[in-house]
Amino acid sequence: KHNKKILFIILTAILLFISYYFFFTISLLTVIYFIYRYYVINKSLKDIFKNALILISYYFVGASITGVLIYPSFMYITSSDRLKDSFSLISMHPIKSYFNLVYGTFIPNYLYIYRQNIFETGNHVTREICLYSSGLTALLLPHFIKDKDEVYKKATIILYSVLFVMMLIPVFSFILHGFSDPSFRWLMFVIFMNIIVSCKVLDNIESIDDAFLKITLAFISVLLITIIFVTGILTNQLSDILSGSFNIQLFITFIFVIIYVIYYFLLINKKINLLLILLTIELGISGFTIFYTSMDKSEDGSYEFIYKVTHVLQDEEEGLNNFLNNIEPINCYEYYRVYIPHESLYWSYSHNLSVMYNLNGVMTYDSSYSPSINTLKDKVYEIRDFDSEWIFNIKNDYLLDFLNVKYAIVTNENELPKNGNYRLMTDNYRGFLVYRNDDYRPLGTTFNNVDYIENFDVKRINNIIYVNDDYYEELANINGNNNSFIENIVYKGNMLSGYVYSDTDSLMVVSLPYDQGWNIFVNGEKVKVYDVNGGFMSFKVFKGDNNIEMYFTPYGFKTGAIISFIGVILLLLIIVKEKKHK
């Protein structure tokens, strides 16, 4: 409305930079909100496409500024199965979640969901509701239908009808959550709308219909009192309610009914200052309660638990890595991984906990796994945890050897990978056992056998290079050796270097995930990198000394940098144009 082009562009860039999920959500909902606001302001939809195209162009300028970061990330994520498999998560929500939506509109969701909660679904996606903005907002909101502006009233009714349908059907939540879990997190937009609409009502407090306000209060009060019992009847929990299992939730409900009654009397008596004081107290107390108590009351949701689980293996930063590097001096010049049981030492907390320890592990989840591993997970189904397409916990002893697992840290011998060749190094590292894998394979080794990927056998992954049809003939003709490996490894940031001697031209297999962003140089000359063994790298080394340098630049980085450059130039041109116009 106020033609803040530059501010809109900058805010678009900032939002995309700090949060992909929220950016995606707001981008889609902005389309709906733009149509709504355009109609309310202009009283018609005439020329909406012309004005929309102008706004869209500024939107893309803002988005393009972040291209150097977002474009490579987009290419990476869309290559994985994370998005594809998310479609399987779409199903109708349990009935409890819809009652929770209604209840959470009038009472802060986080005051009850991790305590006694009759609407509990066992899933955070349907448990956490972002709808409450204050008792005052909820009480005022229905009064927009009394507005004298018929266009505004009509548009607002249509808008809330659309939002209501989107809340009911999970596919919309799936889309608005960035094609991820059908979460209700996008409902923050509804909070935004509720506040705007309620503020418009409050601006005209003198014209508020007292009779309609009384009806609104009665409806909310009856709804809050009965919805718990109705849910109990429909879900066979009425006996639990009567036995006192949900007394805390009933008490919270009673308190908020009183708050609504107080708001009612302040509104009919037009006590603006007291309304603002009560609003401040209400939001302050509920916010204080949420912030200073654990929202998740289960043991593994406390801050104390998180601190403990991230300090199981070390007290000081790099403590574990320093111990492992000192247990064998040569470790400082090698790249190796460590096997750690998820259940005992990671307390079943996170498959990405190795990141907290700066440890090279063999488990990961979500969008952090390399897309090239898609082939491996199809060939070796057992590496998946919870039958997930994006949660991995590798325990297969052949794969652990191939992936350079040199040590295993366990609480007892029974936790060691089955059929592995492990030797005890110490039984007293912070009370844990540290074993060495004597079948450990160095990061990069030469192979002399090549086969088609269709013939993949995990038991032979340490002896054969499995390749695609496209370059089988090219690699099968290299008669190399299988006894050379990379030594004197140095790695940091986006580079890795090392040395290998080979008595003949050979194929080196490096068990790092294949990615188009890798550039590998042997003796200063760039070599071709092949995708082998279900998602890992191979390249040619030559007879004699080979100095290897590997550099990683995210695929799409250069394209993203060009997009960002164009975006910045366009922003500067718009700024210059705006200044000249003024």
Coordinates of C-alpha atoms in Angstrom, one line a residue:
K1 CA 0.0 0.0 0.0
H2 CA 2.8 2.4 0.9
N3 CA 5.1 1.3 -2.0
K4 CA 8.0 0.2 0.2
K5 CA 9.8 -1.6 -2.7
I6 CA 13.3 -1.6 -1.2
L7 CA 12.1 -2.7 2.2
F8 CA 10.1 -5.5 0.7
I9 CA 13.1 -6.7 -1.3
I10 CA 15.5 -6.7 1.7
L11 CA 13.0 -8.4 4.0
T12 CA 12.4 -11.1 1.3
A13 CA 16.2 -11.7 1.2
I14 CA 16.6 -11.8 4.9
L15 CA 13.7 -14.2 5.4
L16 CA 15.0 -16.6 2.8
F17 CA 18.5 -16.4 4.3
I18 CA 17.4 -17.2 7.9
S19 CA 14.6 -19.7 7.3
Y20 CA 13.7 -21.8 4.3
Y21 CA 10.6 -23.2 6.0
F22 CA 9.1 -19.9 7.0
F23 CA 10.1 -18.3 3.7
F24 CA 8.3 -21.1 1.8
T25 CA 5.2 -20.8 4.1
I26 CA 5.0 -17.0 3.9
S27 CA 5.6 -17.0 0.1
L28 CA 2.6 -19.2 -0.5
L29 CA 0.4 -17.5 2.0
T30 CA 1.4 -14.1 0.7
V31 CA -0.4 -14.9 -2.5
I32 CA -3.6 -15.4 -0.6
Y33 CA -3.1 -12.3 1.6
F34 CA -2.2 -10.1 -1.4
I35 CA -5.5 -11.0 -3.1
Y36 CA -7.3 -10.3 0.1
R37 CA -5.7 -6.9 0.8
Y38 CA -5.9 -5.8 -2.9
Y39 CA -9.6 -6.5 -2.9
V40 CA -10.2 -4.7 0.5
I41 CA -8.2 -1.6 -0.5
N42 CA -9.4 -1.3 -4.2
K43 CA -12.9 -2.7 -3.7
S44 CA -12.4 -4.9 -6.7
L45 CA -9.9 -7.2 -8.4
K46 CA -9.4 -4.9 -11.4
D47 CA -5.7 -4.8 -12.6
I48 CA -4.7 -7.3 -9.9
F49 CA -2.5 -9.2 -12.3
K50 CA -0.6 -6.1 -13.4
N51 CA 0.1 -5.1 -9.8
A52 CA 0.9 -8.7 -8.8
L53 CA 3.5 -9.0 -11.5
I54 CA 5.2 -5.9 -10.2
L55 CA 5.3 -7.3 -6.7
I56 CA 6.4 -10.7 -7.9
S57 CA 9.3 -9.1 -9.8
Y58 CA 10.5 -7.4 -6.5
Y59 CA 10.0 -10.7 -4.7
F60 CA 12.3 -12.5 -7.1
V61 CA 14.9 -9.8 -6.8
G62 CA 15.0 -10.3 -3.1
A63 CA 15.1 -14.1 -3.4
S64 CA 17.9 -13.9 -6.0
I65 CA 20.2 -12.0 -3.6
T66 CA 20.5 -15.1 -1.5
G67 CA 21.2 -17.3 -4.5
V68 CA 24.8 -18.1 -3.6
L69 CA 23.5 -19.9 -0.5
I70 CA 20.1 -21.1 -1.4
Y71 CA 20.6 -22.4 -5.0
P72 CA 23.3 -25.0 -3.9
S73 CA 21.1 -26.0 -1.0
F74 CA 18.1 -26.4 -3.3
M75 CA 20.1 -28.5 -5.7
Y76 CA 21.3 -30.7 -2.8
I77 CA 18.0 -31.2 -1.1
T78 CA 16.0 -31.9 -4.3
S79 CA 18.5 -34.6 -5.2
S80 CA 17.8 -36.6 -2.0
D81 CA 14.7 -38.7 -1.3
R82 CA 13.7 -36.4 1.5
L83 CA 11.0 -34.6 -0.5
K84 CA 9.9 -37.6 -2.5
D85 CA 9.2 -39.8 0.5
S86 CA 7.4 -37.0 2.4
F87 CA 4.4 -37.6 0.2
S88 CA 3.9 -40.9 2.0
L89 CA 3.3 -38.9 5.2
I90 CA 0.1 -37.3 4.0
S91 CA -2.9 -38.7 5.7
M92 CA -5.9 -37.3 7.6
H93 CA -5.0 -36.1 11.1
P94 CA -6.5 -38.0 14.0
I95 CA -9.7 -36.5 15.3
K96 CA -8.0 -35.3 18.5
S97 CA -5.8 -33.0 16.5
Y98 CA -8.9 -31.1 15.2
F99 CA -10.2 -30.7 18.7
N100 CA -6.8 -29.5 19.7
L101 CA -7.0 -26.9 16.9
V102 CA -10.2 -25.5 18.4
Y103 CA -9.0 -25.6 22.0
G104 CA -5.6 -24.2 21.1
T105 CA -7.3 -21.2 19.5
F106 CA -8.5 -20.0 23.0
I107 CA -5.8 -21.3 25.3
P108 CA -2.0 -21.2 24.8
N109 CA -1.0 -24.6 23.4
Y110 CA 2.3 -24.9 25.2
L111 CA 0.7 -24.5 28.6
Y112 CA -0.9 -28.0 28.4
I113 CA 0.5 -30.1 25.6
Y114 CA 3.5 -31.5 27.6
R115 CA 1.5 -31.9 30.8
Q116 CA -1.9 -33.5 31.1
N117 CA -3.3 -33.3 27.6
I118 CA -6.4 -35.1 26.5
F119 CA -5.7 -34.1 22.9
E120 CA -2.3 -35.9 22.9
T121 CA -1.7 -37.6 19.5
G122 CA 1.8 -38.9 20.2
N123 CA 3.1 -36.8 17.3
H124 CA 4.6 -33.4 17.6
V125 CA 3.3 -32.5 14.1
T126 CA -0.3 -32.6 15.3
R127 CA 0.5 -31.8 18.9
E128 CA 2.0 -28.3 18.5
I129 CA -0.6 -25.7 17.5
C130 CA 0.3 -22.1 16.6
L131 CA -3.0 -20.3 16.9
Y132 CA -3.3 -18.5 20.2
S133 CA -2.5 -14.7 20.3
S134 CA -4.4 -13.6 23.5
G135 CA -7.8 -13.9 25.1
L136 CA -8.6 -10.4 24.0
T137 CA -8.0 -11.3 20.3
A138 CA -10.1 -14.4 20.5
L139 CA -13.0 -12.4 22.1
L140 CA -12.8 -9.6 19.6
L141 CA -12.2 -11.6 16.4
P142 CA -15.8 -12.6 15.6
H143 CA -16.9 -8.9 15.6
F144 CA -15.5 -8.3 12.2
I145 CA -18.9 -9.6 10.8
K146 CA -20.4 -6.4 12.4
D147 CA -18.2 -4.2 10.3
K148 CA -20.0 -1.6 8.1
D149 CA -17.6 -2.1 5.2
E150 CA -19.3 -4.9 3.3
V151 CA -16.3 -5.4 1.0
Y152 CA -14.0 -5.9 4.0
K153 CA -16.5 -8.2 5.7
K154 CA -17.0 -10.3 2.6
A155 CA -13.3 -10.6 1.9
T156 CA -12.5 -11.6 5.5
I157 CA -15.2 -14.2 5.6
I158 CA -13.8 -15.7 2.4
L159 CA -10.2 -15.6 3.7
Y160 CA -11.0 -17.4 6.9
S161 CA -13.1 -19.9 5.0
V162 CA -10.0 -20.7 2.8
L163 CA -7.8 -20.9 5.8
F164 CA -10.2 -23.2 7.6
V165 CA -10.3 -25.6 4.7
M166 CA -6.5 -25.6 4.6
M167 CA -6.3 -26.5 8.3
L168 CA -8.6 -29.4 7.8
I169 CA -6.9 -31.0 4.8
P170 CA -3.3 -32.2 5.6
V171 CA -2.1 -31.9 2.0
F172 CA -2.1 -28.1 2.5
S173 CA -0.1 -28.3 5.7
F174 CA 2.3 -30.6 3.8
I175 CA 2.8 -28.0 1.1
L176 CA 3.0 -25.0 3.4
H177 CA 5.7 -26.8 5.5
G178 CA 8.0 -26.9 2.6
F179 CA 6.8 -30.3 1.3
S180 CA 7.7 -31.9 4.6
D181 CA 5.6 -33.3 7.5
P182 CA 2.0 -32.0 7.4
S183 CA 2.7 -29.7 10.4
F184 CA 0.5 -26.9 11.8
R185 CA 3.5 -24.6 12.1
W186 CA 2.2 -22.4 9.2
L187 CA -0.7 -21.4 11.4
M188 CA 1.4 -18.5 12.7
F189 CA 0.0 -16.7 9.6
V190 CA -3.5 -17.2 11.1
I191 CA -2.3 -15.6 14.3
F192 CA -1.0 -12.6 12.2
M193 CA -4.5 -12.3 10.6
N194 CA -6.3 -12.7 13.9
I195 CA -4.3 -9.8 15.4
I196 CA -4.9 -7.5 12.4
V197 CA -8.6 -8.2 12.3
S198 CA -9.0 -7.9 16.1
C199 CA -7.1 -4.6 16.2
K200 CA -9.4 -3.2 13.6
V201 CA -12.3 -4.1 15.9
L202 CA -10.5 -2.6 18.9
D203 CA -9.9 0.7 17.0
N204 CA -13.7 1.1 17.0
I205 CA -14.3 0.0 20.6
E206 CA -17.2 2.4 21.0
S207 CA -19.2 0.6 18.3
I208 CA -18.7 -2.9 19.8
D209 CA -22.1 -4.6 20.1
D210 CA -22.4 -5.6 23.8
A211 CA -25.1 -8.2 23.1
F212 CA -22.9 -9.9 20.4
L213 CA -19.9 -9.7 22.8
K214 CA -22.0 -11.5 25.5
I215 CA -22.9 -14.2 22.9
T216 CA -19.2 -14.6 22.0
L217 CA -18.2 -14.9 25.6
A218 CA -20.9 -17.5 26.3
F219 CA -19.9 -19.5 23.2
I220 CA -16.2 -19.6 24.1
S221 CA -16.9 -20.5 27.7
V222 CA -19.2 -23.3 26.9
L223 CA -16.9 -24.6 24.1
L224 CA -13.9 -24.7 26.4
I225 CA -15.7 -26.4 29.2
T226 CA -17.4 -29.0 27.0
I227 CA -14.7 -29.8 24.4
I228 CA -12.6 -31.7 26.9
F229 CA -15.5 -34.0 27.9
V230 CA -16.6 -34.4 24.2
T231 CA -13.1 -35.5 23.3
G232 CA -13.1 -37.8 26.3
I233 CA -16.3 -39.5 25.1
L234 CA -15.2 -39.8 21.5
T235 CA -11.8 -41.2 22.4
N236 CA -12.9 -43.4 25.3
Q237 CA -11.2 -41.3 27.9
L238 CA -14.2 -40.1 29.9
S239 CA -13.3 -42.3 32.8
D240 CA -9.8 -40.8 32.9
I241 CA -11.4 -37.3 33.1
L242 CA -13.7 -38.4 35.9
S243 CA -10.9 -40.0 37.8
G244 CA -8.9 -36.8 37.8
S245 CA -6.2 -37.6 35.1
F246 CA -6.8 -34.3 33.4
N247 CA -7.5 -32.0 36.4
I248 CA -4.6 -29.7 35.5
Q249 CA -6.0 -29.1 32.0
L250 CA -9.4 -28.5 33.5
F251 CA -7.9 -26.0 35.9
I252 CA -6.2 -24.2 33.1
T253 CA -9.5 -24.1 31.2
F254 CA -11.3 -22.7 34.3
I255 CA -8.6 -19.9 34.7
F256 CA -8.9 -18.9 31.1
V257 CA -12.7 -18.8 31.2
I258 CA -12.3 -16.3 34.1
I259 CA -9.8 -14.3 32.0
Y260 CA -12.4 -14.1 29.1
V261 CA -15.0 -12.9 31.6
I262 CA -12.7 -10.1 32.9
Y263 CA -12.0 -9.1 29.3
Y264 CA -15.7 -9.0 28.6
F265 CA -16.4 -6.6 31.5
L266 CA -13.5 -4.4 30.6
L267 CA -14.7 -4.2 26.9
I268 CA -18.3 -3.3 27.7
N269 CA -17.1 -0.6 30.0
K270 CA -14.5 0.6 27.4
K271 CA -11.6 0.4 29.9
I272 CA -8.8 0.6 27.3
N273 CA -6.0 1.1 29.8
L274 CA -7.1 -1.8 32.0
L275 CA -7.5 -4.0 28.9
L276 CA -3.9 -3.3 27.9
I277 CA -2.7 -4.0 31.4
L278 CA -4.5 -7.3 31.6
L279 CA -3.3 -8.2 28.1
T280 CA 0.3 -7.5 29.2
I281 CA -0.1 -9.6 32.4
E282 CA -1.7 -12.5 30.5
L283 CA 0.9 -12.7 27.8
G284 CA 3.7 -12.1 30.3
I285 CA 2.6 -14.9 32.6
S286 CA 2.0 -17.4 29.8
G287 CA 5.2 -16.5 28.1
F288 CA 7.2 -16.7 31.4
T289 CA 5.6 -20.1 32.1
I290 CA 6.6 -21.4 28.7
F291 CA 10.1 -20.0 28.7
Y292 CA 11.1 -21.0 32.2
T293 CA 9.7 -24.5 32.3
S294 CA 10.5 -27.4 30.0
M295 CA 8.0 -27.4 27.3
D296 CA 8.6 -31.1 26.8
K297 CA 8.1 -32.7 30.2
S298 CA 9.5 -36.0 29.2
E299 CA 13.0 -36.8 30.4
D300 CA 14.6 -36.5 26.9
G301 CA 13.1 -33.1 26.4
S302 CA 14.8 -31.2 29.2
Y303 CA 17.8 -28.9 28.7
E304 CA 19.6 -30.9 31.4
F305 CA 19.2 -34.1 29.4
I306 CA 20.5 -32.5 26.2
Y307 CA 23.5 -31.2 28.0
K308 CA 24.2 -34.7 29.5
V309 CA 23.8 -36.6 26.2
T310 CA 26.2 -34.2 24.4
H311 CA 28.8 -34.7 27.2
V312 CA 28.7 -38.5 27.4
L313 CA 31.9 -39.0 25.5
Q314 CA 33.8 -35.8 26.4
D315 CA 33.9 -32.8 28.8
E316 CA 36.0 -30.5 26.7
E317 CA 35.6 -29.7 23.1
E318 CA 37.6 -32.1 20.8
G319 CA 38.3 -34.2 23.9
L320 CA 37.3 -37.5 22.2
N321 CA 39.2 -36.7 19.0
N322 CA 42.3 -35.8 21.0
F323 CA 42.0 -39.1 22.8
L324 CA 41.7 -41.1 19.6
N325 CA 44.5 -39.3 17.9
N326 CA 46.8 -40.1 20.8
I327 CA 45.8 -43.7 21.2
E328 CA 47.8 -44.3 17.9
P329 CA 50.1 -41.5 16.8
I330 CA 49.5 -42.3 13.1
N331 CA 45.8 -41.2 13.5
C332 CA 46.8 -37.6 13.1
Y333 CA 47.6 -38.4 9.5
E334 CA 44.5 -40.5 8.7
Y335 CA 40.9 -40.0 8.0
Y336 CA 38.9 -42.5 10.0
R337 CA 35.4 -43.0 11.3
V338 CA 34.1 -44.2 14.7
Y339 CA 31.3 -46.6 15.4
I340 CA 29.1 -45.6 18.4
P341 CA 25.9 -47.4 19.4
H342 CA 22.9 -45.1 19.0
E343 CA 20.9 -46.6 21.9
S344 CA 23.5 -46.6 24.7
L345 CA 26.1 -43.9 24.2
Y346 CA 23.9 -41.5 22.2
W347 CA 20.9 -42.4 24.4
S348 CA 18.7 -42.8 21.3
Y349 CA 18.8 -39.0 21.1
S350 CA 19.9 -38.0 17.6
H351 CA 21.4 -39.7 14.5
N352 CA 23.3 -36.5 13.9
L353 CA 24.9 -36.3 17.4
S354 CA 28.3 -37.0 15.8
V355 CA 28.2 -33.3 14.6
M356 CA 28.1 -32.2 18.3
Y357 CA 31.3 -34.2 18.9
N358 CA 32.9 -33.2 15.6
L359 CA 33.2 -36.9 15.0
N360 CA 33.3 -38.9 11.7
G361 CA 30.5 -41.3 12.4
V362 CA 28.3 -43.7 10.4
M363 CA 24.8 -42.5 11.1
T364 CA 22.8 -39.4 10.0
Y365 CA 19.3 -38.3 9.2
D366 CA 17.1 -35.8 7.4
S367 CA 18.4 -33.5 4.7
S368 CA 22.0 -33.8 6.0
Y369 CA 22.7 -37.1 4.2
S370 CA 24.4 -37.0 0.8
P371 CA 22.0 -37.7 -2.1
S372 CA 24.5 -40.1 -3.7
I373 CA 23.8 -42.6 -0.9
N374 CA 20.4 -43.2 -2.5
T375 CA 21.9 -46.0 -4.5
L376 CA 23.5 -47.6 -1.5
K377 CA 20.4 -47.5 0.6
D378 CA 18.5 -49.3 -2.2
K379 CA 21.2 -52.0 -2.4
V380 CA 21.6 -52.4 1.3
Y381 CA 18.2 -51.8 2.8
E382 CA 19.4 -52.6 6.4
I383 CA 21.3 -49.3 6.7
R384 CA 18.0 -47.5 7.2
D385 CA 16.7 -46.9 10.7
F386 CA 13.0 -47.0 11.4
D387 CA 12.4 -48.0 7.7
S388 CA 13.0 -44.4 6.9
E389 CA 14.2 -43.0 3.5
W390 CA 16.4 -40.5 5.3
I391 CA 17.5 -42.0 8.6
F392 CA 20.7 -44.1 8.5
N393 CA 22.6 -46.2 11.1
I394 CA 25.2 -48.4 9.4
K395 CA 26.0 -51.6 11.3
N396 CA 26.9 -53.9 8.5
D397 CA 30.5 -55.1 9.1
Y398 CA 31.5 -55.0 5.4
L399 CA 30.3 -51.5 5.0
L400 CA 31.9 -50.4 8.3
D401 CA 35.3 -51.7 6.9
F402 CA 34.7 -49.9 3.6
L403 CA 33.8 -46.7 5.4
N404 CA 37.1 -46.5 7.3
V405 CA 35.6 -47.3 10.7
K406 CA 38.8 -47.7 12.8
Y407 CA 37.4 -47.7 16.3
A408 CA 34.2 -48.7 18.1
I409 CA 33.3 -47.2 21.5
V410 CA 30.8 -49.4 23.4
T411 CA 29.6 -50.1 26.9
N412 CA 30.1 -53.8 26.5
E413 CA 31.4 -56.3 24.0
N414 CA 27.9 -57.3 22.9
E415 CA 27.4 -53.9 21.3
L416 CA 30.2 -54.4 18.8
P417 CA 29.2 -54.9 15.1
K418 CA 28.6 -58.5 14.4
N419 CA 31.3 -60.5 12.6
G420 CA 33.8 -57.7 12.8
N421 CA 37.4 -58.1 13.7
Y422 CA 37.7 -55.9 16.7
R423 CA 40.6 -55.8 19.3
L424 CA 40.3 -54.1 22.7
M425 CA 42.5 -51.0 23.1
T426 CA 41.4 -49.8 26.5
D427 CA 38.6 -50.6 28.9
N428 CA 38.7 -47.3 30.8
Y429 CA 37.8 -44.4 28.5
R430 CA 35.3 -42.6 30.7
G431 CA 34.1 -46.1 31.8
F432 CA 33.6 -47.2 28.1
L433 CA 35.4 -49.8 26.0
V434 CA 37.4 -48.7 23.0
Y435 CA 38.0 -51.4 20.3
R436 CA 40.2 -51.2 17.2
N437 CA 38.9 -52.6 13.9
D438 CA 41.8 -54.6 12.6
D439 CA 40.1 -54.9 9.2
Y440 CA 40.1 -51.1 8.9
R441 CA 40.4 -49.9 5.4
P442 CA 42.2 -46.5 4.8
L443 CA 40.1 -43.7 3.3
G444 CA 41.5 -44.1 -0.2
T445 CA 42.7 -47.5 -1.5
T446 CA 43.4 -48.9 -5.0
F447 CA 41.2 -51.7 -6.5
N448 CA 41.9 -53.9 -9.4
N449 CA 38.4 -55.5 -10.1
V450 CA 35.5 -53.8 -11.8
D451 CA 31.9 -55.0 -12.1
Y452 CA 28.5 -53.6 -13.0
I453 CA 26.5 -52.0 -10.3
E454 CA 23.6 -54.4 -11.1
N455 CA 25.8 -57.1 -9.6
F456 CA 26.4 -55.3 -6.4
D457 CA 27.2 -57.5 -3.4
V458 CA 27.9 -55.8 -0.1
K459 CA 30.1 -58.7 0.9
R460 CA 32.5 -57.8 -1.9
I461 CA 32.4 -54.0 -1.6
N462 CA 36.0 -54.0 -0.2
N463 CA 37.4 -55.8 -3.3
I464 CA 35.4 -54.7 -6.3
I465 CA 34.5 -51.4 -7.9
Y466 CA 30.9 -51.4 -8.9
V467 CA 30.2 -48.9 -11.7
N468 CA 27.4 -47.8 -14.0
D469 CA 27.1 -49.0 -17.5
D470 CA 28.2 -45.6 -18.8
Y471 CA 31.8 -46.0 -17.9
Y472 CA 32.3 -49.8 -17.3
E473 CA 34.4 -50.3 -20.4
E474 CA 36.5 -47.2 -19.6
L475 CA 37.4 -48.4 -16.1
A476 CA 37.5 -52.2 -16.7
N477 CA 40.5 -51.7 -19.0
I478 CA 42.7 -50.3 -16.2
N479 CA 44.7 -53.2 -14.8
G480 CA 45.8 -51.7 -11.5
N481 CA 46.8 -53.0 -8.1
N482 CA 44.9 -53.3 -4.9
N483 CA 47.7 -52.6 -2.3
S484 CA 48.1 -48.8 -2.4
F485 CA 46.5 -46.3 -0.1
I486 CA 46.5 -42.6 0.7
E487 CA 48.9 -41.6 3.4
N488 CA 49.8 -38.3 5.2
I489 CA 46.2 -37.1 5.0
V490 CA 45.4 -33.5 5.9
Y491 CA 41.9 -32.3 5.9
K492 CA 40.1 -29.1 7.0
G493 CA 37.3 -26.9 5.7
N494 CA 36.5 -27.9 2.1
M495 CA 39.8 -29.6 1.2
L496 CA 41.6 -32.9 1.8
S497 CA 45.1 -33.8 0.6
G498 CA 47.4 -36.8 0.8
Y499 CA 50.1 -38.9 -0.9
V500 CA 50.0 -42.3 -2.5
Y501 CA 52.6 -44.4 -4.3
S502 CA 51.4 -46.9 -6.9
D503 CA 53.6 -49.4 -8.8
T504 CA 51.2 -49.1 -11.8
D505 CA 48.3 -47.0 -13.1
S506 CA 45.3 -47.9 -10.8
L507 CA 41.8 -46.9 -9.7
M508 CA 41.6 -45.2 -6.3
V509 CA 38.4 -45.5 -4.3
V510 CA 37.7 -42.9 -1.7
S511 CA 34.9 -43.7 0.6
L512 CA 33.5 -40.1 0.8
P513 CA 30.1 -39.6 -0.8
Y514 CA 30.2 -38.7 -4.5
D515 CA 29.2 -35.2 -5.3
Q516 CA 29.6 -33.1 -8.5
G517 CA 31.1 -30.4 -6.3
W518 CA 34.4 -32.3 -5.8
N519 CA 37.4 -31.3 -7.8
I520 CA 40.3 -33.7 -7.5
F521 CA 43.9 -33.1 -8.7
V522 CA 46.6 -35.7 -9.0
N523 CA 50.1 -34.1 -9.3
G524 CA 48.5 -30.8 -10.1
E525 CA 46.3 -32.2 -12.9
K526 CA 42.5 -32.4 -12.6
V527 CA 41.2 -36.0 -12.9
K528 CA 37.8 -37.3 -13.7
V529 CA 35.7 -38.5 -10.7
Y530 CA 33.5 -41.5 -11.0
D531 CA 30.4 -42.5 -8.9
V532 CA 31.1 -46.0 -7.7
N533 CA 30.0 -48.6 -5.1
G534 CA 26.6 -47.1 -4.5
G535 CA 27.5 -43.4 -4.1
F536 CA 31.2 -43.0 -3.5
M537 CA 34.2 -41.6 -5.4
S538 CA 36.8 -43.2 -7.6
F539 CA 39.6 -41.6 -9.8
K540 CA 42.7 -42.7 -11.5
V541 CA 46.2 -42.6 -9.9
F542 CA 49.4 -43.1 -11.9
K543 CA 52.5 -45.2 -11.6
G544 CA 54.9 -43.7 -9.1
D545 CA 54.3 -40.8 -6.7
N546 CA 50.9 -39.2 -6.6
N547 CA 50.2 -36.0 -4.6
I548 CA 46.4 -35.8 -4.2
E549 CA 44.4 -32.6 -3.6
M550 CA 40.7 -32.6 -3.2
Y551 CA 38.6 -29.5 -3.1
F552 CA 34.9 -29.3 -2.5
T553 CA 32.7 -26.5 -3.9
P554 CA 28.9 -27.1 -3.5
Y555 CA 27.3 -28.0 -6.8
G556 CA 25.5 -24.9 -8.0
F557 CA 27.7 -22.5 -6.1
K558 CA 28.9 -20.6 -9.1
T559 CA 25.4 -20.4 -10.6
G560 CA 24.1 -19.2 -7.2
A561 CA 26.9 -16.6 -7.1
I562 CA 25.8 -15.3 -10.5
I563 CA 22.2 -15.2 -9.4
S564 CA 23.2 -13.2 -6.2
F565 CA 25.3 -10.8 -8.3
I566 CA 22.4 -10.1 -10.6
G567 CA 20.0 -9.7 -7.6
V568 CA 22.4 -7.2 -5.9
I569 CA 22.8 -5.2 -9.2
L570 CA 19.0 -5.1 -9.7
L571 CA 18.5 -3.9 -6.1
L572 CA 21.1 -1.1 -6.6
L573 CA 19.3 -0.1 -9.8
I574 CA 16.0 0.0 -8.0
I575 CA 17.5 2.1 -5.2
V576 CA 19.0 4.6 -7.7
K577 CA 15.6 4.8 -9.5
E578 CA 13.7 5.4 -6.3
K579 CA 16.1 8.2 -5.2
K580 CA 15.8 9.9 -8.6
H581 CA 12.0 9.6 -8.4
K582 CA 12.0 11.3 -5.0

